[in-house]
Coordinates of C-alpha atoms in Angstrom, one line a residue:
Chain A
E8 CA 52.6 2.3 31.1
A9 CA 56.3 1.8 31.5
E10 CA 58.3 4.9 32.3
V11 CA 61.8 6.1 32.6
A12 CA 62.4 6.8 36.3
Q13 CA 64.7 9.6 37.5
S14 CA 65.6 10.7 40.9
P15 CA 65.8 13.1 42.6
R16 CA 63.3 15.4 40.9
Y17 CA 64.9 18.5 42.4
K18 CA 68.4 19.0 43.8
I19 CA 70.0 22.1 45.4
T20 CA 73.7 21.9 46.0
E21 CA 76.4 24.3 46.9
K22 CA 79.2 25.1 44.6
S23 CA 82.2 22.6 44.8
Q24 CA 80.0 19.8 46.3
A25 CA 79.4 16.5 44.6
V26 CA 76.0 15.6 43.2
A27 CA 74.6 12.4 41.6
F28 CA 71.6 11.6 39.5
W29 CA 70.0 8.3 39.0
C30 CA 68.1 6.9 36.0
D31 CA 66.2 3.6 35.5
P32 CA 65.3 3.1 31.9
I33 CA 62.3 1.1 30.6
S34 CA 63.0 -2.6 31.0
G35 CA 64.6 -4.1 27.9
H36 CA 65.9 -0.8 26.5
A37 CA 69.5 -1.2 25.6
T38 CA 70.3 2.4 24.6
L39 CA 70.4 5.1 27.3
Y40 CA 71.1 8.8 27.0
W41 CA 71.8 11.5 29.4
Y42 CA 71.1 15.1 28.5
R43 CA 71.6 18.5 30.0
Q44 CA 69.0 21.2 29.2
I45 CA 69.6 24.8 30.1
L46 CA 66.5 27.0 30.4
G47 CA 65.4 28.2 26.9
Q48 CA 67.6 25.8 25.0
G49 CA 67.2 22.3 23.5
P50 CA 68.6 19.2 25.3
E51 CA 72.3 18.8 24.9
L52 CA 73.5 15.2 24.7
L53 CA 76.1 14.4 27.3
V54 CA 76.6 10.6 27.1
Q55 CA 75.1 7.6 25.3
F56 CA 75.2 4.0 26.5
Q57 CA 74.6 0.8 24.5
D58 CA 74.1 -1.7 27.3
E59 CA 76.9 -1.1 29.7
S60 CA 79.3 0.5 27.2
V61 CA 79.7 4.2 26.5
V62 CA 79.3 4.7 22.7
D63 CA 79.5 8.5 22.8
D64 CA 80.7 10.9 25.5
S65 CA 82.2 13.5 23.3
Q66 CA 80.1 16.3 24.9
L67 CA 80.7 15.2 28.5
P68 CA 82.9 17.5 30.5
K69 CA 85.1 14.7 31.8
D70 CA 87.1 16.8 34.2
R71 CA 84.0 17.0 36.5
F72 CA 81.3 14.7 35.0
S73 CA 81.2 11.0 35.0
A74 CA 78.6 8.4 34.0
E75 CA 78.2 4.7 34.5
R76 CA 75.8 1.9 33.7
L77 CA 77.5 -1.0 35.3
K78 CA 75.1 -3.8 34.6
G79 CA 73.5 -2.3 31.5
V80 CA 70.3 -1.4 33.3
D81 CA 70.2 1.7 35.5
S82 CA 72.7 4.5 35.2
T83 CA 74.2 7.2 37.4
L84 CA 75.5 10.6 36.3
K85 CA 77.8 12.4 38.7
I86 CA 79.2 15.9 38.9
Q87 CA 82.2 16.7 41.1
P88 CA 82.7 19.5 41.9
A89 CA 79.5 21.2 40.9
E90 CA 79.8 24.7 39.4
L91 CA 77.2 27.5 39.1
G92 CA 77.0 26.9 35.4
D93 CA 75.9 23.3 36.0
S94 CA 72.4 24.6 37.0
A95 CA 70.1 22.9 34.5
M96 CA 67.6 20.1 33.9
Y97 CA 69.3 16.7 33.5
L98 CA 67.2 14.3 31.4
C99 CA 67.5 10.6 30.9
A100 CA 66.1 8.8 27.9
S101 CA 66.0 5.2 26.6
I102 CA 65.3 3.5 23.3
K103 CA 64.4 -0.1 22.7
G104 CA 65.5 -0.7 19.2
E105 CA 66.1 0.6 15.7
N106 CA 64.5 3.9 14.8
T107 CA 61.9 3.7 17.5
E108 CA 60.8 6.4 19.8
A109 CA 62.9 7.6 22.7
F110 CA 61.2 7.7 26.2
F111 CA 62.3 10.5 28.5
G112 CA 62.1 10.7 32.2
Q113 CA 60.8 13.7 34.1
G114 CA 64.3 15.0 34.7
T115 CA 66.3 16.3 37.6
R116 CA 66.3 20.0 38.1
L117 CA 69.7 21.0 39.6
T118 CA 70.3 24.3 41.2
V119 CA 73.9 25.1 42.2
V120 CA 74.2 27.9 44.7
Chain B
L29 CA 74.6 14.0 11.4
A30 CA 72.3 16.0 9.3
K31 CA 71.8 19.6 10.6
T32 CA 68.2 20.8 11.0
T33 CA 66.8 24.3 10.7
Q34 CA 63.4 25.2 12.0
P35 CA 61.6 28.5 12.9
I36 CA 62.3 29.8 16.4
S37 CA 58.6 30.5 17.2
M38 CA 55.1 30.3 15.7
D39 CA 51.9 31.7 17.0
S40 CA 48.4 30.3 16.3
Y41 CA 44.8 30.5 17.5
E42 CA 42.8 27.7 18.9
G43 CA 41.2 25.5 16.2
Q44 CA 43.7 26.4 13.5
E45 CA 46.1 24.1 11.8
V46 CA 49.8 24.6 12.6
N47 CA 52.5 23.6 10.2
I48 CA 56.1 23.6 11.2
T49 CA 58.7 23.1 8.5
C50 CA 62.1 21.7 9.2
S51 CA 65.0 21.9 6.7
H52 CA 67.6 19.1 6.6
N53 CA 69.5 19.5 3.4
N54 CA 72.2 16.9 4.3
I55 CA 69.9 14.1 5.2
A56 CA 71.4 10.7 4.6
T57 CA 69.8 7.7 2.9
N58 CA 69.3 5.8 6.1
D59 CA 68.1 8.8 8.2
Y60 CA 64.6 8.9 9.7
I61 CA 62.9 12.1 10.6
T62 CA 61.4 12.3 14.1
W63 CA 59.5 15.0 15.9
Y64 CA 59.3 15.5 19.7
Q65 CA 57.1 17.8 21.8
Q66 CA 58.3 19.3 25.1
F67 CA 56.2 21.1 27.8
P68 CA 58.0 23.2 30.5
S69 CA 59.7 21.2 33.2
Q70 CA 59.0 17.9 31.4
G71 CA 61.1 15.6 29.2
P72 CA 60.4 15.6 25.4
R73 CA 57.7 13.3 24.2
F74 CA 57.7 11.5 20.8
I75 CA 55.1 12.7 18.4
I76 CA 55.7 11.1 15.0
Q77 CA 58.4 9.5 12.9
G78 CA 58.7 9.0 9.1
Y79 CA 61.1 8.2 6.3
K80 CA 59.3 9.4 3.2
T81 CA 55.9 10.6 1.9
K82 CA 53.2 11.0 4.5
V83 CA 52.7 9.6 8.0
T84 CA 49.7 10.2 10.1
N85 CA 48.8 9.3 13.7
E86 CA 46.2 10.3 16.2
V87 CA 47.9 13.6 17.0
A88 CA 49.8 14.8 13.9
S89 CA 50.8 14.3 10.3
L90 CA 54.3 14.4 8.9
F91 CA 54.8 15.3 5.2
I92 CA 58.1 14.5 3.6
P93 CA 58.7 15.5 -0.1
A94 CA 60.5 13.1 -2.5
D95 CA 63.9 14.8 -2.0
R96 CA 63.6 14.5 1.8
K97 CA 65.5 17.8 2.3
S98 CA 62.7 19.1 4.4
S99 CA 59.7 17.9 6.4
T100 CA 56.5 19.5 7.7
L101 CA 54.8 18.6 11.0
S102 CA 51.1 19.4 10.8
L103 CA 49.1 19.8 14.0
P104 CA 45.4 19.9 13.1
R105 CA 43.0 22.1 15.1
V106 CA 45.3 23.1 17.9
S107 CA 44.2 23.8 21.4
L108 CA 45.8 25.7 24.2
S109 CA 47.4 22.5 25.5
D110 CA 49.4 22.2 22.3
T111 CA 51.5 25.2 23.4
A112 CA 55.0 23.7 23.6
V113 CA 58.4 23.4 22.0
Y114 CA 58.6 21.1 19.0
Y115 CA 61.9 19.5 17.9
C116 CA 62.8 18.1 14.6
L117 CA 65.5 15.3 14.7
V118 CA 67.1 13.6 11.8
G119 CA 69.2 10.5 12.2
D120 CA 69.8 6.8 11.8
W121 CA 69.3 5.1 15.1
T122 CA 70.0 1.5 14.0
T123 CA 71.8 -0.8 16.3
D124 CA 74.9 -0.8 14.1
S125 CA 75.3 3.0 13.8
W126 CA 74.3 3.9 17.4
G127 CA 73.2 7.3 16.2
K128 CA 73.1 10.3 18.4
L129 CA 69.7 11.6 19.4
Q130 CA 70.7 15.2 18.9
F131 CA 68.3 18.1 19.5
G132 CA 68.4 21.6 18.1
A133 CA 66.8 24.7 19.5
G134 CA 63.2 23.7 18.5
T135 CA 60.2 25.8 17.6
Q136 CA 58.2 27.4 20.3
V137 CA 54.5 27.2 19.4
V138 CA 52.1 29.4 21.3
V139 CA 48.4 28.9 21.0
T140 CA 46.0 31.6 22.1
P141 CA 42.2 31.7 22.5

């Protein structure tokens, strides 16, 4: 069964360092989402791509976060510099088409120390 | 986006039916109702989606009244493995609208022996 791949699964980084997460959606899925989930809360949408274009990044802290999906396939989310409050699970999801289910990856657990 | 309201938590015993109601008073004509399940340290997983009346699949049923201002997810004969957080999402994810896949706080369901 096709899956959304994310790496790394776990990342520990020091405050002020740069960190990057990678996501490879299911083949053929044009829409890709990045979420941040703090323990005990629901996933918070950070950025949404349609192919290679950003269609919504209103919740992305643009002073330190960036996201790209250059060829409309895999995507990278970067944080620079990381802060203690960035410790969370970062989830990637993709959707094939209209009103269909979203498939989520296993996530990257980030700990900033 | 239609705002959703659902109970914070629900407790149940094994073998019982669990019904989680979600309120979405401002649902739009083109909006679908979708439910996701999330286990700790995993990404959410699609359960069921509907537009009106009743939808049933192998794991759950979704009841939607005629006014569509609420919906009820029904989990028949729950087991310990159904302990999870359940999210109700309302939105129109058509290609033209590029709708946000926005999660709320969800309902923590705890199933005990």
